[in-house]
N, CA, C and O of each residue as an XYZ file, in Angstrom:
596
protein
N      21.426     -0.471     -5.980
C      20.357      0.140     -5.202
C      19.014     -0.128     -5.891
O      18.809      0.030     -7.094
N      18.182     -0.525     -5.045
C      16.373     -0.730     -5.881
C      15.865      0.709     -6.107
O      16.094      1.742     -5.477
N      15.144      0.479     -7.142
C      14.001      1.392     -7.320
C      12.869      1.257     -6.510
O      12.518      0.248     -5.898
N      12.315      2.371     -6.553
C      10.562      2.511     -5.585
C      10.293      1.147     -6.365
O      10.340      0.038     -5.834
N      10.021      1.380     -7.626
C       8.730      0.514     -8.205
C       9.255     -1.225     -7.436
O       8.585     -2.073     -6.846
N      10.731     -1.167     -7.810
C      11.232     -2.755     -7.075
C      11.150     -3.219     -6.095
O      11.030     -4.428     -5.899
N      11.202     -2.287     -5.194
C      11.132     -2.211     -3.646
C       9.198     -2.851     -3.389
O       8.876     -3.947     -2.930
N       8.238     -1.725     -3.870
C       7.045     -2.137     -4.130
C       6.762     -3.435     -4.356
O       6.326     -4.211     -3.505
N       7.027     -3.720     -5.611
C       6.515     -4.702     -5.927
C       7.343     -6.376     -5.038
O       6.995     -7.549     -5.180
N       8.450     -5.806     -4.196
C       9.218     -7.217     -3.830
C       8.194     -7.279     -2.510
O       7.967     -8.371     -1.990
N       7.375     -5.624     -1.813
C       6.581     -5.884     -0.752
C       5.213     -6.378     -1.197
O       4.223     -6.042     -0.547
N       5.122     -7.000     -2.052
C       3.906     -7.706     -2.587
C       2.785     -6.432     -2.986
O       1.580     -6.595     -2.793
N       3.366     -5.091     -3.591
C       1.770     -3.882     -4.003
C       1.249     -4.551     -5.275
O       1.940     -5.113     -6.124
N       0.138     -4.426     -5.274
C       0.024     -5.397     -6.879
C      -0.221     -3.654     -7.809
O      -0.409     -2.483     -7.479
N      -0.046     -4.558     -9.257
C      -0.381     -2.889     -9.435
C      -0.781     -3.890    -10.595
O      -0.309     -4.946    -11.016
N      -1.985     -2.998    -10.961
C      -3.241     -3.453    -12.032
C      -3.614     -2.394    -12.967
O      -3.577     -1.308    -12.389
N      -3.980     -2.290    -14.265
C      -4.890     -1.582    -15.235
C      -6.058     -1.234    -14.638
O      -6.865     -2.146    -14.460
N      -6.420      0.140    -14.195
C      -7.631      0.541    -14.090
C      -8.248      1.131    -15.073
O      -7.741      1.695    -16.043
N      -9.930      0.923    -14.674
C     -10.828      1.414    -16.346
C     -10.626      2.865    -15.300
O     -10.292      2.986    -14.121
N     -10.937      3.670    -16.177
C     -11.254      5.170    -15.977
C     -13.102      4.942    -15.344
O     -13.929      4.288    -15.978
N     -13.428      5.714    -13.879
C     -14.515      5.949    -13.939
C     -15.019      7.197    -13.554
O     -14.863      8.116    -14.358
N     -15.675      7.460    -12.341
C     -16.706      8.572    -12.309
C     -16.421      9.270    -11.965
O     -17.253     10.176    -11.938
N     -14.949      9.611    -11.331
C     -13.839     10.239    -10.898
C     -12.095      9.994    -11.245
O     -11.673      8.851    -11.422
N     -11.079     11.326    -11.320
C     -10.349     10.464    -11.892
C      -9.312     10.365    -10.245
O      -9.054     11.254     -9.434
N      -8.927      8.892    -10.266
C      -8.265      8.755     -9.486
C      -6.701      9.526     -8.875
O      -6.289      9.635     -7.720
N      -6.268      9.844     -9.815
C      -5.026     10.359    -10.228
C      -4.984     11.690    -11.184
O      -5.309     11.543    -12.362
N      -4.603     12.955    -10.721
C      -4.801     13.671    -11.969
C      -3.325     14.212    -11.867
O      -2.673     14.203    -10.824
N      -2.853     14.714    -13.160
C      -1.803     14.987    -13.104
C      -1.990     16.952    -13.678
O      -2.709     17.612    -14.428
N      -0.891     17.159    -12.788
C      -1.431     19.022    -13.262
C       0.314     19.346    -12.359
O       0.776     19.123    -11.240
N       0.896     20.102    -13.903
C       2.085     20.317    -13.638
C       2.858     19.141    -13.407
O       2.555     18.033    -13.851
N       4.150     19.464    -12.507
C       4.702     18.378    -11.979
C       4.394     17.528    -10.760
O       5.147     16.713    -10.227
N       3.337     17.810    -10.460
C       2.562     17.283     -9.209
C       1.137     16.369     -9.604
O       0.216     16.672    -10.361
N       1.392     14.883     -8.610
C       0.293     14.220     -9.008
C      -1.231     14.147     -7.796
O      -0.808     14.197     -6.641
N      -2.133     14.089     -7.828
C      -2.811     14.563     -6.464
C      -3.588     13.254     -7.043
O      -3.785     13.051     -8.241
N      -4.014     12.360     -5.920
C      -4.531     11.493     -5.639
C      -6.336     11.576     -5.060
O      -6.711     12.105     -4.013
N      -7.089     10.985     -5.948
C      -8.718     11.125     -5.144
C      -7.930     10.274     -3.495
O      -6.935      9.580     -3.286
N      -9.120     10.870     -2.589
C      -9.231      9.957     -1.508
C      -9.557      8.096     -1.748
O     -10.542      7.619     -2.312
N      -8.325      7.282     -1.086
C      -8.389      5.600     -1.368
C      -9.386      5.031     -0.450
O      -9.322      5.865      0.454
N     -10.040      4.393     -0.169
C     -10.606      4.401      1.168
C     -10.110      2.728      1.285
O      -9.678      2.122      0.305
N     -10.240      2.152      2.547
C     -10.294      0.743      3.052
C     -10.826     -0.088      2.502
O     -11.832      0.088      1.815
N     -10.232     -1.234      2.699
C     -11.060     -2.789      2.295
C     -11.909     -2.611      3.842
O     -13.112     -2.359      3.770
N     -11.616     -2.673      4.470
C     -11.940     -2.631      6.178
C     -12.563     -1.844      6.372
O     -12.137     -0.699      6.225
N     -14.314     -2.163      6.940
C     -15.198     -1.389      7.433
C     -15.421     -1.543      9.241
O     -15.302     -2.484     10.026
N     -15.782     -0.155      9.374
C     -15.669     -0.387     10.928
C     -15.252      1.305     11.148
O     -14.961      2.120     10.273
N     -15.356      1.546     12.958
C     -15.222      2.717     13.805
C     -14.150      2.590     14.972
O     -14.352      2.348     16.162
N     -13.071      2.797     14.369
C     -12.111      3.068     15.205
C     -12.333      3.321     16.757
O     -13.006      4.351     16.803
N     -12.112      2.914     17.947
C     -12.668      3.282     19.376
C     -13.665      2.530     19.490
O     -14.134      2.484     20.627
N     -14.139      1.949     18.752
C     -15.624      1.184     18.964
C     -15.313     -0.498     18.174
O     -15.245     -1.282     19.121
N     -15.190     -0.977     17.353
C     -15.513     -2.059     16.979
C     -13.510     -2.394     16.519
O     -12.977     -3.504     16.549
N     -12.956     -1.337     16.221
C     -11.200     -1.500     15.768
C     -10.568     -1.068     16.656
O     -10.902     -0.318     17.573
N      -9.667     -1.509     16.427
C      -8.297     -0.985     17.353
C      -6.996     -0.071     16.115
O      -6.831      0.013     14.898
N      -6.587      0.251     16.897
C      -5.104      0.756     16.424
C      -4.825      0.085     15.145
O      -4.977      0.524     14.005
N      -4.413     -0.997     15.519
C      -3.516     -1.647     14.768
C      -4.340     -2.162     13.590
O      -3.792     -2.260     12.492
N      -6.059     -2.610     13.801
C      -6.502     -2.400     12.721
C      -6.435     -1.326     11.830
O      -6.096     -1.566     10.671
N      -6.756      0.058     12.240
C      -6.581      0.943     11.332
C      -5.349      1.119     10.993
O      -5.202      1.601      9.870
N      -4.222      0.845     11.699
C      -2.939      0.708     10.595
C      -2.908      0.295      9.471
O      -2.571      0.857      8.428
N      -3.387     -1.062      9.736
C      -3.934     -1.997      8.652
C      -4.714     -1.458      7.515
O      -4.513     -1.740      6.334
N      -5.534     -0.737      7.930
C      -6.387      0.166      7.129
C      -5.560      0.741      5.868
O      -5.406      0.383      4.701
N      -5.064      1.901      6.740
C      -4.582      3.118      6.214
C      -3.269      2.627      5.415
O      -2.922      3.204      4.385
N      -2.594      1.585      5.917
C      -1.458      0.761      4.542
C      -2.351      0.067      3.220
O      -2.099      0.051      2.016
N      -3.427     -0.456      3.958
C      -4.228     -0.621      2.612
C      -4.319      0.324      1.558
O      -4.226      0.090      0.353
N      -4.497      1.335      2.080
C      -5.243      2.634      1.380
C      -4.131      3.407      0.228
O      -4.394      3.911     -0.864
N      -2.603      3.256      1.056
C      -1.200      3.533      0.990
C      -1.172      2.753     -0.676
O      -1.191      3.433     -1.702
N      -1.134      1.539     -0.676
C      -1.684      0.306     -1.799
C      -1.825      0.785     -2.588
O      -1.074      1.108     -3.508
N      -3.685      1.066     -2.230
C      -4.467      1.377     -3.497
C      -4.061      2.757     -4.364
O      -4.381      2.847     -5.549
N      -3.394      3.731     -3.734
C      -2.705      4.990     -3.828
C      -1.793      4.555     -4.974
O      -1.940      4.898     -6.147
N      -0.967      3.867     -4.562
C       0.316      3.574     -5.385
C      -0.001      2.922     -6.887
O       0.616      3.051     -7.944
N      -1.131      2.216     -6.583
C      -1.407      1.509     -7.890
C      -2.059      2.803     -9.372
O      -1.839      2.885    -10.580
N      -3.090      3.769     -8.150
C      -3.436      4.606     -9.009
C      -2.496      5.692     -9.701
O      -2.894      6.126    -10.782
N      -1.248      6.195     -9.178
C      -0.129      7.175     -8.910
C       0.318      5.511    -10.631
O       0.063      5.954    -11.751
N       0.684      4.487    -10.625
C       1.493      3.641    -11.194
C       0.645      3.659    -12.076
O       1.284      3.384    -13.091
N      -0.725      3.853    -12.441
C      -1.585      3.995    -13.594
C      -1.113      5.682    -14.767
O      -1.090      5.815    -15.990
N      -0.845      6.566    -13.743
C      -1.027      8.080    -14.064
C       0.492      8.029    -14.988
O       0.548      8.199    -16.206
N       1.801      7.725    -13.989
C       2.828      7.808    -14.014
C       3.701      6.746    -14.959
O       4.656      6.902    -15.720
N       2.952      5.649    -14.566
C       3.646      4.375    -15.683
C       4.577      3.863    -14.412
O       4.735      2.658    -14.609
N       5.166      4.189    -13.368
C       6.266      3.588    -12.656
C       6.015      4.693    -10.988
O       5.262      5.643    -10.774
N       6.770      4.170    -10.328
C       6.436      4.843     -8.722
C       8.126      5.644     -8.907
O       8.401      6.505     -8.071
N       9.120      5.331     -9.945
C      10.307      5.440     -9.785
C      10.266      7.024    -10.404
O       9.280      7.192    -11.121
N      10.960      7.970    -10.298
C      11.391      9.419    -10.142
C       9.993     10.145     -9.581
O       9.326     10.922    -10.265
N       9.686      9.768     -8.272
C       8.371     10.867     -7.585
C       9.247     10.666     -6.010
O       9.849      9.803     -5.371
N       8.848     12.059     -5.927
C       8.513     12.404     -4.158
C       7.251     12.582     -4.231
O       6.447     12.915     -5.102
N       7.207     12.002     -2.039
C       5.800     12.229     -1.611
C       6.585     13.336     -1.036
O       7.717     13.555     -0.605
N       4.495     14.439     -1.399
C       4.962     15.832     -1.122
C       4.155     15.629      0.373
O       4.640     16.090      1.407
N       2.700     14.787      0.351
C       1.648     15.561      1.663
C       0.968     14.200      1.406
O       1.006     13.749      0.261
N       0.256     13.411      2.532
C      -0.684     12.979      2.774
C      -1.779     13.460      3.990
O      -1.557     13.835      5.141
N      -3.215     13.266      3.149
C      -4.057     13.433      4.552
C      -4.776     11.797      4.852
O      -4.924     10.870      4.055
N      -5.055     11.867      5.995
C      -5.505     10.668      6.106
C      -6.675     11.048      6.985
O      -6.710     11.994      7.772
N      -7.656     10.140      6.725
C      -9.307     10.246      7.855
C      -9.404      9.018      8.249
O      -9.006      8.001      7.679
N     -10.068      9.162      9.464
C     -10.096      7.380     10.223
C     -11.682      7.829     10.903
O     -12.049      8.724     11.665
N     -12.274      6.859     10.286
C     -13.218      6.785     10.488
C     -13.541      6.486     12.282
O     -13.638      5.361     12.773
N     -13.660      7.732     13.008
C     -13.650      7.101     15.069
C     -14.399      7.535     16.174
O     -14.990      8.610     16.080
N     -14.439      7.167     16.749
C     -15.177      7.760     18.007
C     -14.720      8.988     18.589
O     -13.506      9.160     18.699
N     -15.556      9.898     18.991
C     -15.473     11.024     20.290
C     -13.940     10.833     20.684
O     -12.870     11.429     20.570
N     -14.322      9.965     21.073
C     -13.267      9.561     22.348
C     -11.591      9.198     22.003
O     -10.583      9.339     22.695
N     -11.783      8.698     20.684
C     -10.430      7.978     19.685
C      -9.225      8.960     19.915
O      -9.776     10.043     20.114
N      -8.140      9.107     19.976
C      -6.951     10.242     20.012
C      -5.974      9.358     19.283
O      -4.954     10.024     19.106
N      -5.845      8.189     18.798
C      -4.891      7.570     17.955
C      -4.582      7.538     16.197
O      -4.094      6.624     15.533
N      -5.065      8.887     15.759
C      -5.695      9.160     14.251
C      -4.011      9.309     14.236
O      -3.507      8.414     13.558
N      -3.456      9.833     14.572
C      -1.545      9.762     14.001
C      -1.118      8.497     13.956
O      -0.268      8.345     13.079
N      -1.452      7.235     14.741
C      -0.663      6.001     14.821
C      -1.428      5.104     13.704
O      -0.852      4.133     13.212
N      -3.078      5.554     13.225
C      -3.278      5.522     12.207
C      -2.893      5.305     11.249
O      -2.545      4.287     10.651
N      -2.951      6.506     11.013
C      -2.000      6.716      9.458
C      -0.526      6.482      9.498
O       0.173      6.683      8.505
N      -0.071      6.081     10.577
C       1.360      6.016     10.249
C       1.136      4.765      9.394
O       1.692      5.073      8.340
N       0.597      3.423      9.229
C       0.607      2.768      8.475
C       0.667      3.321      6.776
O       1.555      2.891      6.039
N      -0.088      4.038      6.412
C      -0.180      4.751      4.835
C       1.626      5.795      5.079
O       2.084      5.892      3.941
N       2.453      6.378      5.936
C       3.151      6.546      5.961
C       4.159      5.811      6.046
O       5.132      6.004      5.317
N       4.125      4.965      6.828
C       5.260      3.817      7.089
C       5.334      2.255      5.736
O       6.018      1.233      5.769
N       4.273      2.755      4.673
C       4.928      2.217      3.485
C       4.815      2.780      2.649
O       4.343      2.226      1.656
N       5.143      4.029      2.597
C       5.811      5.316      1.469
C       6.974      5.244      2.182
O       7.940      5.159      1.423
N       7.335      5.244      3.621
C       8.768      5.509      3.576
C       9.642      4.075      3.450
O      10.826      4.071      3.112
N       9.061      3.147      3.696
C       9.718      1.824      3.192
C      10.244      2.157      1.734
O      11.457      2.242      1.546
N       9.358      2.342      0.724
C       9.301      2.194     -0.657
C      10.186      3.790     -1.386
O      10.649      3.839     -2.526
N      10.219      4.854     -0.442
C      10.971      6.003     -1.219
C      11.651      6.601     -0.389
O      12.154      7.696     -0.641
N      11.854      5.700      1.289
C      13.146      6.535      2.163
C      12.238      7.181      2.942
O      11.240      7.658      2.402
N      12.439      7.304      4.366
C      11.833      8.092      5.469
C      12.630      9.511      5.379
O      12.147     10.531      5.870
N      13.987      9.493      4.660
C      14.528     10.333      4.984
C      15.088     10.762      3.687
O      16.162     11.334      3.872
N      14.690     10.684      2.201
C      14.509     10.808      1.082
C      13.486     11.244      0.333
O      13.170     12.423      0.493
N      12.789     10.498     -0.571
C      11.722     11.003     -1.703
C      10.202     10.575     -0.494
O       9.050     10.955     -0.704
N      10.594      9.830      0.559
C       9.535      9.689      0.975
C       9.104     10.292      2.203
O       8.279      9.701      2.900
N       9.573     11.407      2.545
C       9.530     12.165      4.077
C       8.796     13.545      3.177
O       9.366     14.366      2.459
N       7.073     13.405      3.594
C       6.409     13.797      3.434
C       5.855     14.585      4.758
O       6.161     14.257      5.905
N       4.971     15.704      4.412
C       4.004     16.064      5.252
C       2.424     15.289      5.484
O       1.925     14.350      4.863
N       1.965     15.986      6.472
C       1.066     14.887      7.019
C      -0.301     15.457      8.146
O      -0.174     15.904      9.286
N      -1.353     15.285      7.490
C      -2.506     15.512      8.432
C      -3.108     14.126      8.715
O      -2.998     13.225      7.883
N      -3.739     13.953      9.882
C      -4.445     12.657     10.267
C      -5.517     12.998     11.079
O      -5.402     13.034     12.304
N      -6.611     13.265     10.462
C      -8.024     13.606     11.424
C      -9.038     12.581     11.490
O      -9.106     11.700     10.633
N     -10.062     12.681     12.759
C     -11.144     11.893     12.437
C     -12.423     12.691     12.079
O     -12.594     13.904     11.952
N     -13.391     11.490     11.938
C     -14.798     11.758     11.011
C     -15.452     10.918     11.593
O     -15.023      9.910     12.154
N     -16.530     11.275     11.498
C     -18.267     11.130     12.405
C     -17.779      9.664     11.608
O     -17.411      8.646     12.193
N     -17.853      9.800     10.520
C     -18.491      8.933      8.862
C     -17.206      8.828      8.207
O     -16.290      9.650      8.230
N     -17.262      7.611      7.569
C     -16.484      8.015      5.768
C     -17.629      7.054      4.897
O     -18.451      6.185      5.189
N     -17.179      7.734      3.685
C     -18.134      6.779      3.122
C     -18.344      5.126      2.744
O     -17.273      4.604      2.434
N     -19.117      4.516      2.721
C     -19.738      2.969      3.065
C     -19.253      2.590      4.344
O     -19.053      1.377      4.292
N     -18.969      3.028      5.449
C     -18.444      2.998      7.149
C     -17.341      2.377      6.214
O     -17.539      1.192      5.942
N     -16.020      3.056      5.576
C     -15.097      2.767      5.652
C     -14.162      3.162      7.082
O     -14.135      4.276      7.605
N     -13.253      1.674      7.654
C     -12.355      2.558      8.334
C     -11.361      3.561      8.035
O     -11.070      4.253      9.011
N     -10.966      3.741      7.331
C      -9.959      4.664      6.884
C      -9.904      5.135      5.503
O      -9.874      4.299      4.600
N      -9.887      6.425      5.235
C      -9.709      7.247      3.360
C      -8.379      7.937      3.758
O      -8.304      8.575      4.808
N      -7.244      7.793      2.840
C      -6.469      8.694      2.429
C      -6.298      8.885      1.092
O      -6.674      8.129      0.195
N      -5.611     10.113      0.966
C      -5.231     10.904     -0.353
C      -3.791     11.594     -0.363
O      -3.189     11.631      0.710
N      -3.230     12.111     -1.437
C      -1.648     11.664     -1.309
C      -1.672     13.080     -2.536
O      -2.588     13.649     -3.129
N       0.030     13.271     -2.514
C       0.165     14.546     -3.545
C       1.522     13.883     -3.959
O       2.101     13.445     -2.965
N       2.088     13.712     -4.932
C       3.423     13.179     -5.349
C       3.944     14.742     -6.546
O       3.474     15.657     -7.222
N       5.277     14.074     -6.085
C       5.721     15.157     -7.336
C       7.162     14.585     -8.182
O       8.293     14.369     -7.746
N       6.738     14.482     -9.215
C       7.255     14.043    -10.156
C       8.788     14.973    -10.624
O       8.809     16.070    -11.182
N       9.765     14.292    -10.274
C      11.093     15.054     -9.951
C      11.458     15.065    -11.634
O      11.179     14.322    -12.575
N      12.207     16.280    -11.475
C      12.687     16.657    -13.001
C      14.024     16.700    -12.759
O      14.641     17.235    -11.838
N      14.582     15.761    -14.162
C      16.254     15.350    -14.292
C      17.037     17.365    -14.675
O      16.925     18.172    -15.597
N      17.729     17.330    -13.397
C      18.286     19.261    -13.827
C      19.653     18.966    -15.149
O      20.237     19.922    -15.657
């Protein structure tokens, strides 16, 4: 059977050394890891200039950058459950697709830790006027670091 981290890395997540900066990406408190908000490579307004499936695109990006920071904190993606993600999509008035959204940032946590295992999480998906630099999509993530009984 693979591990998260194997599974990850065979779906091409890169995972890199980050410097520490002006925020910490990852903090760890207790057995729970809470994630700053990731935001997009992909700028743009959902309902207006993206579609759907771009912000899928988005929000798996975001899923990514999550994992790499969680693989900085943790050393490995291997003994964590996802507890909660929220996700924001940057959209119009009019937008009602902020769940099919984020299912992308969901639908590769459950690739990588089981839809129906370490990776069947809870889940908010709202929109915003704004995110910051017109990102399309910010999420943020809560993991919890399972203890051997």
């Amino acid at each position: 059977m693979k591990t998260p981290q194997q599974i990850a890395e065979e779906l091409g997540i890169q995972f890199e050394r980050q410097t520490p900066g002006y925020l910490n990406l990852c903090a760890w408190s207790g057995n729970l890891l809470f994630t700053s908000g990731h935001v997009s490579s992909l700028k743009g307004k959902l309902g207006a200039d993206l579609k759907t499936e771009d912000g899928y695109a988005a929000a798996r990006d975001c899923a990514a950058k999550i994992l790499n920071s969680v693989w900085n904190t943790h050393g490995s993606l291997n003994g964590l459950r996802v507890v909660k993600l929220l996700g924001c999509v940057n959209s119009t008035p009019d937008f009602i697709e902020h769940h099919l959204v984020i299912n992308g940032a969901s639908d590769l946590l459950h690739e990588i830790f089981g839809k129906t295992g370490d990776g069947f999480h809870a889940r908010s998906a709202v929109g915003f006027v704004s995110l910051p630099t017109g990102v399309a999509v910010e999420v943020e993530a809560i993991f919890e670091v399972k203890t051997e009984a």
